[in-house]
Coordinates of C-alpha atoms and ligand atoms in Angstrom, one line a residue:
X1 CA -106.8 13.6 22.0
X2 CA -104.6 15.0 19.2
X3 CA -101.9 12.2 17.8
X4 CA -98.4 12.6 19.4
X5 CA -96.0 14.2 16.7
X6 CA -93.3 11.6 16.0
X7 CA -89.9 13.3 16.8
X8 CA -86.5 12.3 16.2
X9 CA -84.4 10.5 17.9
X10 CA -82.4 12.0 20.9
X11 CA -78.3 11.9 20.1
X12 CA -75.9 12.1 22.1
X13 CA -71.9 12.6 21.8
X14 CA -68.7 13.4 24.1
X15 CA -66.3 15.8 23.5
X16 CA -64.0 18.4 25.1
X17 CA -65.6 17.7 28.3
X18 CA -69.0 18.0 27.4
X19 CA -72.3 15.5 26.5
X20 CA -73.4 17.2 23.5
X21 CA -77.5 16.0 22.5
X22 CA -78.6 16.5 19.2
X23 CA -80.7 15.5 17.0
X24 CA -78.8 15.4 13.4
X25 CA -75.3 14.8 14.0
X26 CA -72.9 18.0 13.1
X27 CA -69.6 18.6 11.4
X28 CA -68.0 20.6 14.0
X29 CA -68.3 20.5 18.1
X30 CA -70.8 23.1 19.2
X31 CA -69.0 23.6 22.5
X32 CA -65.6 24.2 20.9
X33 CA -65.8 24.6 16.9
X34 CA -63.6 21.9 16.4
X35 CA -64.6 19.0 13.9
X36 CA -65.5 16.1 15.1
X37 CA -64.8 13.8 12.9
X38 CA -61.9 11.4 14.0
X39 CA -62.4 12.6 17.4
X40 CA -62.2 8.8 18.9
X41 CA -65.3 6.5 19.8
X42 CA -66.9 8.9 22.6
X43 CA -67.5 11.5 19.7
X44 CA -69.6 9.5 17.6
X45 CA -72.9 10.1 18.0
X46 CA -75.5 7.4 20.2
X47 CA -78.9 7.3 20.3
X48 CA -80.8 7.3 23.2
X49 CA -83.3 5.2 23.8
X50 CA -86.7 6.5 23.9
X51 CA -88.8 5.6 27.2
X52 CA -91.8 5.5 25.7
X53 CA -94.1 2.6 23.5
X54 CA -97.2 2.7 21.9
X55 CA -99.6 1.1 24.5
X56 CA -102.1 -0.9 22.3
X57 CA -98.7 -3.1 21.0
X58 CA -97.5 -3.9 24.8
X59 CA -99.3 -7.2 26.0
X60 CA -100.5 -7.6 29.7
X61 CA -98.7 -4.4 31.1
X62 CA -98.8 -1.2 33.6
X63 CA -99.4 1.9 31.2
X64 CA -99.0 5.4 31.8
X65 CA -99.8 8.8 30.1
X66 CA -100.6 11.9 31.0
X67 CA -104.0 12.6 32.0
X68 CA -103.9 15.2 29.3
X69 CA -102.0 15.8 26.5
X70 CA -98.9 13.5 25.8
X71 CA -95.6 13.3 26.9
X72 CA -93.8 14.6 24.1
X73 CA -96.5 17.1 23.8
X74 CA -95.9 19.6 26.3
X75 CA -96.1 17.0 29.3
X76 CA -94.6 19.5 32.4
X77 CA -93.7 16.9 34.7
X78 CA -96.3 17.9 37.2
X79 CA -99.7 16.9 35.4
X80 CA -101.7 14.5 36.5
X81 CA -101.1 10.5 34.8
X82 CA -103.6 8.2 34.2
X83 CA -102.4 4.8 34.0
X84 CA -104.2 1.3 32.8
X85 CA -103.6 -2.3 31.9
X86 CA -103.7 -4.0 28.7
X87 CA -104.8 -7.5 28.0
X88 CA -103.5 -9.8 25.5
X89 CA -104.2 -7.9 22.5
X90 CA -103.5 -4.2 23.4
X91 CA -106.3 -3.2 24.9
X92 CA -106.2 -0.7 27.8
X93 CA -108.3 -1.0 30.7
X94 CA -108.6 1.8 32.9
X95 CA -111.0 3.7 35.1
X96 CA -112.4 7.0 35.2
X97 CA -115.2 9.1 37.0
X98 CA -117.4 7.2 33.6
X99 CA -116.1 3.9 35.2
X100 CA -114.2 1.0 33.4
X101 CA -112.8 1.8 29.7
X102 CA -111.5 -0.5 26.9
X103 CA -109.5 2.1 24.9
X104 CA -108.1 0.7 21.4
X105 CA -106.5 4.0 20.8
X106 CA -105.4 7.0 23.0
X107 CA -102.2 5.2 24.7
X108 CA -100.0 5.6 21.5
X109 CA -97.2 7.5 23.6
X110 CA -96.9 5.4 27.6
X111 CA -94.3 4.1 30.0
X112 CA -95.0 0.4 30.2
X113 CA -93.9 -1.4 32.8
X114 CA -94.3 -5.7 31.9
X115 CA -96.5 -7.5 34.9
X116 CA -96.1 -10.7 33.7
X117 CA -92.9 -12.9 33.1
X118 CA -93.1 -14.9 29.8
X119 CA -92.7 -18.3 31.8
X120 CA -95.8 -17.1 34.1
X121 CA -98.1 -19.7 31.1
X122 CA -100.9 -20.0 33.5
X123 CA -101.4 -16.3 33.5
X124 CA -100.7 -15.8 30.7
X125 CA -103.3 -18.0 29.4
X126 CA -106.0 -16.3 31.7
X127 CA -105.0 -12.9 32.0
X128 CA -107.6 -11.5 29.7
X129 CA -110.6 -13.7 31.5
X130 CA -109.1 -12.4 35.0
X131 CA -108.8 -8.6 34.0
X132 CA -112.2 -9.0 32.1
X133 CA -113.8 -10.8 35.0
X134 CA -112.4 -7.9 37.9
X135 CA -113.4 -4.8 35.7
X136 CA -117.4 -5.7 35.1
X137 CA -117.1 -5.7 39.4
X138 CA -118.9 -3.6 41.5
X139 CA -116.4 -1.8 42.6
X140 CA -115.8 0.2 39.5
X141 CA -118.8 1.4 38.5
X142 CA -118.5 5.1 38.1
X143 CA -120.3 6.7 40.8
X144 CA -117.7 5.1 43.5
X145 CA -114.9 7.3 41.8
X146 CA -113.0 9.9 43.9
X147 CA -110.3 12.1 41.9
X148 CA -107.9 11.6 45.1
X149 CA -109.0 8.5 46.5
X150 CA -110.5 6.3 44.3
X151 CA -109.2 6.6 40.9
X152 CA -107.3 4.7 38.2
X153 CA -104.3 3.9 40.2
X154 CA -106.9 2.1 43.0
X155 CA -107.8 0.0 39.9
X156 CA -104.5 -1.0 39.0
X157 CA -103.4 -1.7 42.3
X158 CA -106.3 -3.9 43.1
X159 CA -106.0 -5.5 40.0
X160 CA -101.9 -6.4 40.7
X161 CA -102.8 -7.2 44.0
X162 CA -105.5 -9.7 42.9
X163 CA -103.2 -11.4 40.9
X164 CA -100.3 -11.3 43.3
X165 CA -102.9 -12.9 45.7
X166 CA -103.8 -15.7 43.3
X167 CA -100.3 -16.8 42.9
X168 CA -99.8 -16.6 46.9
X169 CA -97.8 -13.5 47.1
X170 CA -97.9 -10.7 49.4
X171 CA -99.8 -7.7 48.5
X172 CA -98.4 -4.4 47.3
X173 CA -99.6 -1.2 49.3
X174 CA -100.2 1.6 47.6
X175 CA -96.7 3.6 48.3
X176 CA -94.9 0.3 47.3
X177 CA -96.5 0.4 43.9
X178 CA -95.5 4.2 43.6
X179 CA -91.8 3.8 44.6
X180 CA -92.1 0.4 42.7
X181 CA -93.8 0.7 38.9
X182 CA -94.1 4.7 38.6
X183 CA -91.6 6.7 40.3
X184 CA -88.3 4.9 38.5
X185 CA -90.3 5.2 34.9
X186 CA -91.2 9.0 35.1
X187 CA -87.8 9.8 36.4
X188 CA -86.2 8.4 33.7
X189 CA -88.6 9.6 31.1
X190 CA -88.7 13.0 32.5
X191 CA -84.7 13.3 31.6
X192 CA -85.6 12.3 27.8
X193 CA -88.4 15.0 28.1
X194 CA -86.4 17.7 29.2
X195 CA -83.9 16.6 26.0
X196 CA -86.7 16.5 24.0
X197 CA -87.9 19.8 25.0
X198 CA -84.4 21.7 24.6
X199 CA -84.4 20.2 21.1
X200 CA -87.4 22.0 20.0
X201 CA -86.1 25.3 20.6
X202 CA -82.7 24.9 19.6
X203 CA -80.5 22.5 17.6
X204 CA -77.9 21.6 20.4
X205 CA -77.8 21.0 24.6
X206 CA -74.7 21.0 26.0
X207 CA -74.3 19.8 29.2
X208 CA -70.3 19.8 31.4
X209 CA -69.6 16.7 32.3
X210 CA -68.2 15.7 36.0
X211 CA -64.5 15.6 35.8
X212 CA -64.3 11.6 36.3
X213 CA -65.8 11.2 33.2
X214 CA -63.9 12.9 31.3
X215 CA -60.9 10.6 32.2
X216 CA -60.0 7.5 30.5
X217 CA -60.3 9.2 26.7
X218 CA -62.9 6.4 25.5
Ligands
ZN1 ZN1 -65.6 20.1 21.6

């Protein structure tokens, strides 16, 4: 997989009843040529913050990427993701039709999503000797992998659920881990990616803003 490029950050400003997102601050408002400059507080520029982390820095968490490509590389919103958990020191383990991985690259660009809380010491201490210990299973050697059925997201799930099971907590099913750990995460990243994408090709989106908002002149 080719490395991500590292863009800018995303900007955003008020003004004139528009959210202007940029990526260099300008001079002048691009919706209505005036400057900008002593505008008041909602002109000046804020950066966004960027949903995505490199993977191999993020410590006993949910990962996902695209199964193809990255997410700032041309991700449509529609592919396929592959997702995997890391252990204590960044590694990502995940499962594919070759069975388990322990990637130390490839999941520079991911939504992570935190599984443990740092006052969970007990797991924390064993997390790598529990992940370790329910990857060399049986039940992920490759030949039982099914695109649909069987995949990387049966491996996470398990995975949580063996954990949540352990600490005598009710299992999660496998639309309550979708609603729960991916659907809020790609929403939300798929609004920086559309930014992102409208930046490439030009230097400015504008977008009106409800009236409401408009009030109150912050
Ligand atoms: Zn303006």
């Amino acid at each position: 997989m080719e490395a991500a490029p590292e863009p800018g950050p995303v900007l955003r400003l008020r003004h004139c009843g528009a959210a202007i997102f940029c990526r260099r601050p300008p001079p002048l408002c691009p919706a209505c040529g005036r400057p900008l400059r002593g505008a008041g507080l909602a002109a000046a520029p804020v950066r966004l913050p960027c949903p995505f982390r490199h993977g191999h820095r993020q410590r006993r968490a949910l990962l996902l990427r695209p199964a193809a490509g990255s997410f700032l590389g041309g991700y449509d919103g529609g592919a396929d993701l592959h997702v995997g958990i890391t252990n204590g020191d960044g590694v990502v383990y995940n499962y594919d039709e070759e069975g388990i991985h322990r990637d130390e690259t490839g999941w520079e660009q991911c939504i992570s999503v935190p599984l443990v809380q740092p006052d969970m010491f007990e797991l924390l201490q064993q997390w790598d000797k529990l992940l370790e210990e329910f990857s060399v299973g049986e039940a992920w050697l490759p030949h039982r992998y099914e695109e649909h059925d069987y995949n990387c997201y049966t491996y996470a799930l398990a995975f949580i659920n063996s954990i949540l099971t352990a600490q005598g907590k009710q299992q999660m099913s496998k639309s309550e881990f979708t609603e729960k750990f991916v659907i809020p995460q790609t929403k939300n990243a798929s609004k920086y990616i559309t930014l992102h994408q409208e930046l490439t090709t030009k230097d400015f989106y504008i977008v009106p803003l409800p009236d409401q908002e408009n009030q109150g002149g912050n």
